[in-house]
Coordinates of C-alpha atoms and ligand atoms in Angstrom, one line a residue:
M1 CA -4.4 -6.7 2.4
T2 CA -7.0 -5.8 -0.2
R3 CA -7.8 -2.1 0.5
G4 CA -5.7 0.7 -0.8
F5 CA -2.1 1.0 -2.1
S6 CA 0.8 -0.6 -0.3
T7 CA 3.3 1.8 1.4
S8 CA 5.9 1.3 -1.3
R9 CA 3.4 2.1 -4.0
R10 CA 2.3 5.3 -2.1
L11 CA 5.9 6.3 -1.8
A12 CA 6.6 5.6 -5.4
L13 CA 3.5 7.6 -6.5
G14 CA 4.4 10.5 -4.3
F15 CA 8.0 10.8 -5.3
G16 CA 7.2 9.9 -8.9
A17 CA 4.8 13.0 -9.0
L18 CA 7.6 15.2 -7.7
V19 CA 10.2 13.7 -10.1
A20 CA 7.7 14.1 -13.0
L21 CA 7.2 17.8 -12.1
I22 CA 11.0 18.4 -12.0
A23 CA 11.5 16.4 -15.2
S24 CA 8.8 18.5 -17.1
A25 CA 10.3 21.7 -15.7
S26 CA 13.7 20.6 -17.1
A27 CA 12.1 19.5 -20.4
V28 CA 10.3 22.9 -20.8
A29 CA 13.6 24.8 -20.0
L30 CA 15.5 22.6 -22.5
A31 CA 12.9 22.9 -25.3
G32 CA 12.8 26.7 -24.7
S33 CA 16.6 27.1 -24.8
A34 CA 16.7 24.9 -28.1
R35 CA 14.0 27.1 -29.6
V36 CA 16.0 30.3 -28.7
H37 CA 19.2 28.8 -30.1
D38 CA 17.5 28.0 -33.4
G39 CA 15.9 31.5 -33.5
L40 CA 19.2 33.2 -33.0
N41 CA 20.8 31.1 -35.8
E42 CA 17.9 31.9 -38.1
T43 CA 18.2 35.7 -37.3
R44 CA 21.9 35.5 -38.0
R45 CA 21.2 33.8 -41.5
R46 CA 18.7 36.4 -42.3
E47 CA 21.0 39.3 -41.3
E48 CA 23.6 37.8 -43.6
G49 CA 20.9 37.9 -46.3
V50 CA 20.3 41.6 -45.7
R51 CA 24.1 42.2 -45.9
L52 CA 24.5 40.3 -49.2
S53 CA 21.4 42.1 -50.8
L54 CA 22.8 45.5 -49.9
E55 CA 26.2 44.5 -51.2
L56 CA 24.6 43.2 -54.4
A57 CA 22.7 46.5 -54.8
S58 CA 26.1 48.4 -54.5
A59 CA 27.9 45.9 -56.9
V60 CA 25.1 46.4 -59.5
R61 CA 25.6 50.2 -59.2
D62 CA 29.3 49.6 -59.7
Q63 CA 28.6 47.4 -62.7
Y64 CA 26.5 50.2 -64.2
A65 CA 29.3 52.8 -63.4
H66 CA 31.7 50.8 -65.5
Q67 CA 29.1 50.7 -68.4
A68 CA 28.8 54.5 -68.1
H69 CA 32.6 54.8 -68.3
T70 CA 32.8 52.8 -71.5
I71 CA 30.0 55.0 -73.0
I72 CA 31.8 58.2 -71.9
I73 CA 35.3 57.1 -73.0
G74 CA 33.9 55.7 -76.3
D75 CA 36.2 52.7 -76.6
A76 CA 36.7 49.1 -75.2
S77 CA 39.5 50.0 -72.7
H78 CA 37.2 49.8 -69.7
L79 CA 35.7 46.4 -70.5
G80 CA 38.2 44.5 -68.2
F81 CA 36.9 46.5 -65.1
Y82 CA 33.4 45.9 -66.3
G83 CA 34.0 42.1 -66.5
E84 CA 35.3 42.2 -62.8
A85 CA 32.3 44.1 -61.6
R86 CA 30.0 41.7 -63.5
E87 CA 31.9 38.7 -61.9
T88 CA 31.3 40.4 -58.4
V89 CA 27.6 40.7 -59.1
A90 CA 27.4 37.0 -60.2
R91 CA 29.3 35.8 -57.1
L92 CA 27.1 37.9 -54.8
T93 CA 23.9 36.6 -56.5
R94 CA 25.1 33.0 -55.9
A95 CA 25.7 33.8 -52.2
L96 CA 22.3 35.4 -52.0
R97 CA 20.7 32.3 -53.4
Q98 CA 22.2 30.3 -50.5
A99 CA 20.8 32.7 -48.0
A100 CA 17.3 32.8 -49.6
E101 CA 15.5 29.9 -47.8
R102 CA 11.9 30.7 -48.6
P103 CA 10.2 30.4 -52.0
E104 CA 9.3 34.0 -52.4
E105 CA 13.0 35.0 -51.6
R106 CA 14.2 32.5 -54.2
A107 CA 11.8 34.0 -56.7
L108 CA 13.2 37.5 -56.0
V109 CA 16.8 36.2 -56.4
D110 CA 15.7 34.5 -59.7
S111 CA 14.4 37.8 -60.9
I112 CA 17.5 39.7 -59.9
E113 CA 19.6 37.2 -61.7
Q114 CA 17.5 37.4 -64.9
E115 CA 17.5 41.2 -64.8
S116 CA 21.3 41.3 -64.1
Q117 CA 21.8 39.0 -67.2
R118 CA 19.5 41.3 -69.2
L119 CA 21.6 44.3 -68.2
D120 CA 24.8 42.5 -69.1
G121 CA 23.2 41.4 -72.4
I122 CA 22.1 45.0 -73.2
F123 CA 25.6 46.2 -72.5
R124 CA 27.7 43.6 -74.3
E125 CA 25.4 42.9 -77.3
R126 CA 24.0 46.4 -78.0
I127 CA 25.8 49.2 -76.2
V128 CA 29.4 48.1 -76.8
P129 CA 28.9 47.5 -80.5
A130 CA 27.1 50.8 -80.9
V131 CA 29.9 52.6 -78.9
L132 CA 32.5 51.1 -81.2
R133 CA 30.5 52.0 -84.2
G134 CA 30.2 55.5 -82.9
D135 CA 26.4 55.3 -83.2
R136 CA 25.4 57.8 -80.4
A137 CA 21.7 57.6 -81.1
H138 CA 21.6 53.9 -80.6
V139 CA 23.9 54.2 -77.5
Q140 CA 21.5 56.8 -76.0
E141 CA 18.5 54.4 -76.6
E142 CA 20.1 51.3 -75.1
H143 CA 21.6 53.3 -72.2
G144 CA 18.0 54.3 -71.2
R145 CA 17.1 50.5 -71.2
A146 CA 20.2 49.8 -69.1
Q147 CA 19.2 52.5 -66.6
L148 CA 15.7 51.0 -66.3
S149 CA 17.2 47.6 -65.8
V150 CA 19.5 48.9 -63.0
T151 CA 16.6 50.6 -61.3
R152 CA 14.6 47.4 -61.4
I153 CA 17.5 45.4 -59.9
Q154 CA 17.7 48.1 -57.1
D155 CA 14.0 47.7 -56.4
L156 CA 14.3 43.9 -56.4
T157 CA 17.2 44.0 -53.9
Q158 CA 15.3 46.5 -51.7
A159 CA 12.3 44.1 -51.8
L160 CA 14.6 41.3 -50.7
V161 CA 16.1 43.4 -47.9
E162 CA 12.5 44.2 -46.7
R163 CA 11.6 40.5 -46.7
F164 CA 14.7 39.5 -44.8
E165 CA 14.1 42.3 -42.2
A166 CA 10.3 41.3 -41.9
S167 CA 11.3 37.7 -41.2
I168 CA 14.0 38.9 -38.7
R169 CA 11.2 40.8 -36.9
A170 CA 8.9 37.8 -37.0
V171 CA 11.6 35.5 -35.5
R172 CA 12.3 38.0 -32.7
R173 CA 8.6 38.3 -31.9
D174 CA 8.4 34.5 -31.8
L175 CA 11.5 34.3 -29.6
A176 CA 10.0 36.8 -27.2
E177 CA 6.7 34.7 -27.1
V178 CA 8.7 31.5 -26.5
E179 CA 10.7 33.2 -23.7
R180 CA 7.5 34.5 -22.1
R181 CA 5.7 31.1 -22.3
T182 CA 8.8 29.2 -20.9
R183 CA 9.1 31.7 -18.0
T184 CA 5.4 31.4 -17.2
F185 CA 5.5 27.6 -17.3
L186 CA 8.7 27.4 -15.1
V187 CA 7.2 29.9 -12.6
A188 CA 4.0 27.7 -12.4
L189 CA 6.1 24.6 -12.0
L190 CA 8.3 26.2 -9.3
V191 CA 5.0 27.1 -7.4
A192 CA 3.4 23.7 -8.0
A193 CA 6.5 21.7 -6.9
P194 CA 6.4 22.8 -3.2
L195 CA 2.6 22.3 -3.2
V196 CA 3.0 18.8 -4.6
A197 CA 5.8 18.2 -2.0
I198 CA 3.5 19.4 0.8
A199 CA 0.6 17.2 -0.5
V200 CA 2.9 14.2 -0.8
S201 CA 4.2 14.6 2.7
V202 CA 0.6 15.1 4.1
V203 CA -0.6 11.9 2.3
I204 CA 2.5 9.9 3.4
G205 CA 2.1 11.4 6.9
R206 CA -1.6 10.4 7.0
S207 CA -1.1 6.9 5.7
I208 CA 2.3 6.0 7.5
A209 CA 3.3 8.4 10.2
A210 CA -0.2 8.8 11.8
P211 CA -0.9 5.0 11.9
V212 CA 2.7 4.4 13.3
A213 CA 2.0 7.0 16.0
R214 CA -1.3 5.2 16.9
L215 CA 0.6 1.9 17.0
E216 CA 3.2 3.5 19.3
A217 CA 0.4 4.9 21.6
G218 CA -1.2 1.4 21.7
A219 CA 2.2 -0.2 22.5
A220 CA 2.6 2.4 25.3
R221 CA -1.0 1.6 26.7
M222 CA -0.2 -2.1 26.6
A223 CA 3.2 -1.6 28.3
A224 CA 1.3 0.2 31.0
G225 CA -0.7 -3.0 31.5
D226 CA -4.0 -2.3 29.5
L227 CA -4.5 -5.5 27.7
D228 CA -8.1 -4.5 26.6
T229 CA -6.5 -1.9 24.3
R230 CA -7.5 -2.4 20.6
L231 CA -6.0 -0.5 17.7
D232 CA -8.2 1.0 15.0
V233 CA -5.7 1.9 12.3
R234 CA -6.6 3.1 8.9
G235 CA -4.0 3.8 6.3
A236 CA -1.4 1.7 4.5
P237 CA -2.5 -2.0 4.1
E238 CA 0.6 -3.2 5.8
L239 CA 0.0 -1.1 8.8
E240 CA -3.7 -2.1 9.0
E241 CA -2.5 -5.7 8.9
L242 CA 0.1 -5.0 11.6
A243 CA -2.6 -3.4 13.8
R244 CA -4.8 -6.5 13.2
R245 CA -2.0 -8.8 14.2
W246 CA -1.3 -6.5 17.1
N247 CA -4.9 -6.8 18.3
D248 CA -4.8 -10.6 17.9
M249 CA -1.5 -10.7 19.9
T250 CA -3.0 -8.5 22.7
A251 CA -6.1 -10.7 22.9
A252 CA -3.9 -13.9 23.0
L253 CA -1.7 -12.3 25.6
K254 CA -4.7 -11.5 27.7
G255 CA -6.0 -15.0 27.4
H256 CA -2.6 -16.4 28.5
Q257 CA -2.5 -14.0 31.3
E258 CA -5.9 -15.0 32.5
R259 CA -4.9 -18.7 32.3
L260 CA -1.6 -17.9 34.1
V261 CA -3.5 -16.1 36.9
E262 CA -6.0 -19.0 37.0
S263 CA -3.4 -21.7 37.2
E264 CA -1.4 -19.7 39.7
K265 CA -4.5 -19.3 41.8
L266 CA -5.1 -23.1 41.5
A267 CA -1.6 -23.8 42.4
G268 CA -1.8 -21.5 45.4
I269 CA -4.9 -23.3 46.6
G270 CA -3.3 -26.6 45.9
R271 CA -0.2 -25.8 47.9
L272 CA -2.4 -24.6 50.8
A273 CA -4.6 -27.6 50.5
A274 CA -1.7 -30.0 50.3
G275 CA -0.2 -28.4 53.4
V276 CA -3.3 -28.7 55.5
A277 CA -5.1 -31.7 53.9
H278 CA -3.1 -34.2 55.8
E279 CA -3.7 -32.5 59.1
I280 CA -7.5 -32.2 58.4
N281 CA -8.0 -35.6 56.9
N282 CA -6.7 -37.4 60.0
P283 CA -9.1 -35.6 62.4
L284 CA -11.9 -36.0 59.8
G285 CA -11.2 -39.7 59.7
V286 CA -11.3 -39.9 63.5
I287 CA -14.6 -37.9 63.7
L288 CA -16.1 -40.1 60.9
G289 CA -15.0 -43.3 62.8
Y290 CA -16.4 -42.2 66.1
A291 CA -19.7 -40.9 64.6
K292 CA -20.3 -44.3 62.9
L293 CA -19.4 -46.1 66.2
L294 CA -21.6 -44.0 68.3
R295 CA -24.5 -44.2 65.8
R296 CA -24.5 -48.0 66.1
K297 CA -24.8 -47.7 69.9
C298 CA -27.5 -45.1 69.9
D299 CA -31.0 -44.9 68.4
G300 CA -33.8 -42.4 68.0
S301 CA -33.0 -38.7 67.6
T302 CA -29.4 -39.1 68.7
A303 CA -28.8 -41.6 65.9
A304 CA -30.3 -39.1 63.4
D305 CA -28.1 -36.3 64.7
L306 CA -25.0 -38.6 64.4
A307 CA -26.1 -39.4 60.8
V308 CA -25.9 -35.6 60.0
V309 CA -22.4 -35.4 61.7
E310 CA -21.3 -38.3 59.4
E311 CA -22.8 -36.8 56.3
E312 CA -21.2 -33.4 56.9
T313 CA -17.8 -35.0 57.7
L314 CA -18.0 -36.8 54.4
R315 CA -18.7 -33.6 52.6
A316 CA -15.7 -31.9 54.3
K317 CA -13.6 -34.9 53.2
E318 CA -14.9 -34.4 49.6
I319 CA -13.8 -30.7 49.6
V320 CA -10.4 -31.7 50.9
D321 CA -10.0 -34.4 48.3
G322 CA -11.1 -31.9 45.5
L323 CA -8.5 -29.4 46.7
L324 CA -5.9 -32.1 46.6
D325 CA -6.9 -33.0 43.0
L326 CA -6.1 -29.4 42.0
S327 CA -2.6 -29.6 43.3
R328 CA -1.6 -33.2 42.4
P329 CA 0.5 -33.5 39.1
L330 CA -0.7 -36.0 36.5
P331 CA 1.0 -39.4 36.9
A332 CA 3.7 -40.0 34.2
G333 CA 3.0 -41.9 31.0
A334 CA -0.3 -42.1 29.3
G335 CA -1.7 -44.8 27.0
D336 CA -4.6 -44.4 24.5
V337 CA -7.9 -44.1 26.4
D338 CA -11.1 -45.4 24.7
L339 CA -13.3 -42.5 25.6
R340 CA -16.5 -44.2 24.4
A341 CA -15.9 -47.2 26.7
L342 CA -15.0 -44.8 29.5
S343 CA -18.2 -42.8 29.0
D344 CA -20.3 -46.0 29.0
E345 CA -18.7 -47.1 32.2
V346 CA -19.2 -43.8 33.9
V347 CA -22.9 -43.7 32.9
S348 CA -23.5 -47.2 34.2
R349 CA -21.7 -46.5 37.6
L350 CA -23.7 -43.3 38.1
A351 CA -26.9 -45.3 37.3
E352 CA -25.9 -48.0 39.8
A353 CA -25.4 -45.3 42.4
R354 CA -28.9 -44.1 41.5
L355 CA -27.6 -40.6 40.5
L356 CA -29.3 -40.7 37.1
D357 CA -32.8 -41.8 38.3
G358 CA -35.5 -40.4 35.9
V359 CA -33.0 -39.0 33.4
A360 CA -32.6 -40.6 30.0
V361 CA -28.9 -40.7 29.2
K362 CA -27.6 -41.5 25.7
V363 CA -24.0 -42.0 24.6
D364 CA -23.2 -41.7 20.9
G365 CA -20.1 -41.8 18.6
R366 CA -16.5 -42.9 19.4
A367 CA -13.2 -41.2 20.2
S368 CA -9.9 -42.0 21.8
A369 CA -6.9 -39.9 23.0
P370 CA -3.8 -40.5 25.1
G371 CA -4.6 -39.8 28.7
H372 CA -4.9 -41.0 32.3
P373 CA -8.1 -43.1 32.5
E374 CA -8.7 -42.3 36.2
K375 CA -8.4 -38.5 35.7
L376 CA -10.5 -38.6 32.6
R377 CA -13.1 -40.7 34.4
Q378 CA -13.2 -38.0 37.0
V379 CA -13.9 -35.4 34.4
L380 CA -16.7 -37.4 32.8
V381 CA -18.3 -38.2 36.2
N382 CA -18.4 -34.4 37.0
L383 CA -19.9 -33.5 33.6
V384 CA -22.5 -36.3 33.5
R385 CA -23.4 -35.8 37.1
N386 CA -23.8 -32.0 36.6
A387 CA -25.9 -32.6 33.5
A388 CA -28.2 -35.0 35.1
E389 CA -28.7 -32.7 38.1
A390 CA -29.5 -29.8 35.7
A391 CA -31.8 -31.9 33.6
G392 CA -33.7 -33.3 36.6
S393 CA -36.3 -36.0 36.5
G394 CA -37.8 -36.5 33.1
G395 CA -34.9 -34.7 31.4
T396 CA -32.3 -36.0 28.9
V397 CA -28.5 -36.1 28.8
E398 CA -26.5 -36.8 25.6
V399 CA -22.9 -37.7 25.5
R400 CA -21.5 -37.3 22.0
L401 CA -18.1 -38.4 21.0
A402 CA -16.2 -37.4 17.8
E403 CA -12.8 -37.0 16.3
R404 CA -11.7 -34.1 14.1
D405 CA -8.7 -32.0 13.3
G406 CA -6.4 -34.0 15.5
L407 CA -8.7 -33.6 18.4
A408 CA -10.9 -36.0 20.4
E409 CA -14.1 -34.3 21.5
V410 CA -16.6 -35.3 24.1
A411 CA -19.7 -33.1 24.3
V412 CA -22.1 -33.5 27.2
E413 CA -25.4 -31.8 26.6
D414 CA -28.5 -31.7 28.8
S415 CA -32.1 -30.4 28.6
G416 CA -31.8 -28.5 31.9
P417 CA -32.3 -24.8 32.5
G418 CA -29.0 -23.8 30.8
L419 CA -25.9 -22.0 32.4
P420 CA -26.6 -19.6 35.2
P421 CA -26.7 -16.2 33.6
D422 CA -24.8 -14.3 36.3
G423 CA -22.2 -17.0 36.7
R424 CA -21.3 -17.8 33.1
D425 CA -17.7 -16.4 33.4
R426 CA -17.2 -17.9 36.8
L427 CA -18.2 -21.6 36.2
F428 CA -14.6 -22.8 36.3
E429 CA -13.6 -20.8 39.3
P430 CA -12.9 -22.9 42.4
F431 CA -15.8 -22.8 44.9
F432 CA -18.2 -21.2 42.5
T433 CA -21.5 -23.1 43.0
T434 CA -25.2 -22.4 42.7
K435 CA -26.2 -25.6 44.5
P436 CA -27.0 -25.4 48.2
R437 CA -24.7 -28.4 48.9
G438 CA -22.3 -28.0 46.1
T439 CA -18.5 -27.7 46.6
G440 CA -17.8 -25.6 43.4
L441 CA -14.8 -27.7 42.7
G442 CA -16.0 -30.2 40.1
L443 CA -15.6 -28.0 37.0
A444 CA -12.3 -26.3 38.3
V445 CA -10.8 -29.7 38.8
S446 CA -12.1 -31.0 35.4
R447 CA -10.6 -28.1 33.5
A448 CA -7.3 -28.4 35.3
I449 CA -7.2 -32.1 34.3
A450 CA -8.2 -31.3 30.6
R451 CA -5.4 -28.6 30.4
A452 CA -2.9 -30.9 32.0
H453 CA -3.7 -33.3 29.1
G454 CA -3.0 -30.4 26.6
G455 CA -6.7 -30.0 25.9
D456 CA -9.4 -27.8 27.3
L457 CA -12.9 -27.8 28.8
A458 CA -15.5 -25.2 27.7
A459 CA -19.2 -24.4 28.3
V460 CA -21.7 -23.1 25.9
G461 CA -25.5 -22.8 26.0
A462 CA -26.9 -25.8 24.1
P463 CA -29.0 -24.9 21.0
A464 CA -32.0 -26.8 22.6
G465 CA -31.9 -24.5 25.6
G466 CA -29.9 -26.5 28.1
A467 CA -26.1 -26.5 28.7
R468 CA -23.4 -28.1 26.6
F469 CA -19.8 -28.8 28.0
T470 CA -17.1 -29.8 25.5
L471 CA -14.0 -31.6 26.5
E472 CA -11.3 -31.5 23.9
L473 CA -8.1 -33.6 24.0
P474 CA -5.3 -33.7 21.5
R475 CA -5.0 -37.0 19.6
R476 CA -1.9 -39.0 19.1
T477 CA -0.2 -37.8 15.8
G478 CA 1.3 -40.2 13.3
G479 CA 4.9 -39.8 14.6
E480 CA 4.0 -40.6 18.3
A481 CA 3.7 -44.2 19.4
Ligands
ADP1 P1 -20.8 -28.0 41.9 O1 -21.5 -29.1 41.0 O2 -20.4 -28.6 43.2 O3 -21.7 -26.8 42.1 P2 -19.1 -27.6 39.7 O4 -17.9 -26.9 39.6 O5 -19.3 -28.9 39.1 O6 -19.6 -27.5 41.2 O7 -20.2 -26.6 39.0 C1 -20.2 -25.2 39.3 C2 -21.5 -24.6 38.8 O8 -21.7 -24.7 37.5 C3 -22.8 -25.3 39.3 O9 -23.1 -24.9 40.6 C4 -23.8 -24.9 38.3 O10 -24.3 -23.6 38.7 C5 -23.0 -24.7 37.1 N1 -23.2 -25.9 36.2 C6 -22.4 -27.0 36.1 N2 -22.9 -27.9 35.2 C7 -24.1 -27.3 34.8 C8 -25.1 -27.7 33.8 N3 -25.0 -28.9 33.2 N4 -26.2 -26.9 33.6 C9 -26.3 -25.8 34.2 N5 -25.3 -25.3 35.1 C10 -24.3 -26.1 35.4

């Protein structure tokens, strides 16, 4: 589980990318609308500034009109109206100061205010006293100054109006740009979202749906009976792991099936053998008895022929006994068997029977396991005998015993020619033999006995060139007595 992202991370990344796109689209739209809202408010304040400037210009003209009236009438009767007009100008100037947000606008309002105070000062301090004195020449002179001041105030308010209008135009241009940018961005996101969605579904499809489809196809092949099927799945790590487990399971199932077929085959042979063994054994016994009897009475070539009859009858009995071994269940109850002692005993019996002549046999190590001594002796006899036959005169046979991982192991290794290349897979099949007078039952019976003990018997080529057969038996665990 080391390669690539897990399915949940892939899904989170895919959907996360989509959500991020949608979130940025919403953020851009929100930011755009906030900017437009601010811009509209600013425009409204600037328009209010324009209105106030125009109103102020008109109020100053009004103020001047009241000054002119006082000059024309020549007394102080109009001063009350003048005071109101002056008050209106002062109020509008204050309001305009609120609307002027930028320094240059405030500077203009300051100038308007100063000029307006100057105009008021000219009127109150110079024109009104001159009017009341009747000093026309002085009135004329100051009136000219007042006119100049009014013109300056008109110019200043006009400049302020132009500033406000310029900033309104700038805000509108800015808003148009914001609107254009927001629209472009949203269109790009709307185009990108389906593309990202397609990419996400392709990636998820590749890493999840396609491997699942391959798993499904593999399951179908397996259901159709193809146990050699192997899945090569690339994609999400969990699915790769699932495919690996699936392959392990199929291999194990195939192994079990092969064992089942094998044991069914052995059981079939056993049932057949058990059925006929009794019938065959009796006539064989009779033939053997008569052959022995006749051989004693005869001599010469007839005795030699009868010896052959006797020998072949014994071989036939051996085959029948082997077949019966395949079918007989193990006797109940099993004590611990000292496999070292059993191996030594087997070697010395075979030596006594002159079956190990010329072969150097060595037994090494120790091991014990619960089992049936007679049955296990039969296995060891078969293995050591086969090894000695393969090693031949001048050869060596080594029986090595060991205990590891809850198993007792007996390895029988010889210096012979090694396993027959074309029969490696068939060694344990009943009746498979490469020997002219072999029965082909020794290894089949031995493996059946090993498996009946919960263990196994396997063959490998020995590193030195000969053959090695390993018998494995489960040892008694702590809880068992
Ligand atoms: P048999 O000994 O009657 O042939 P087995 O079942 O004991 O029957 O052996 C089957 C075959 O396995 C033998 O004929 C031989 O070809 C092969 N075989 C068994 N043991 C060895 C060995 N130690 N070295 C090489 N081949 C062996």
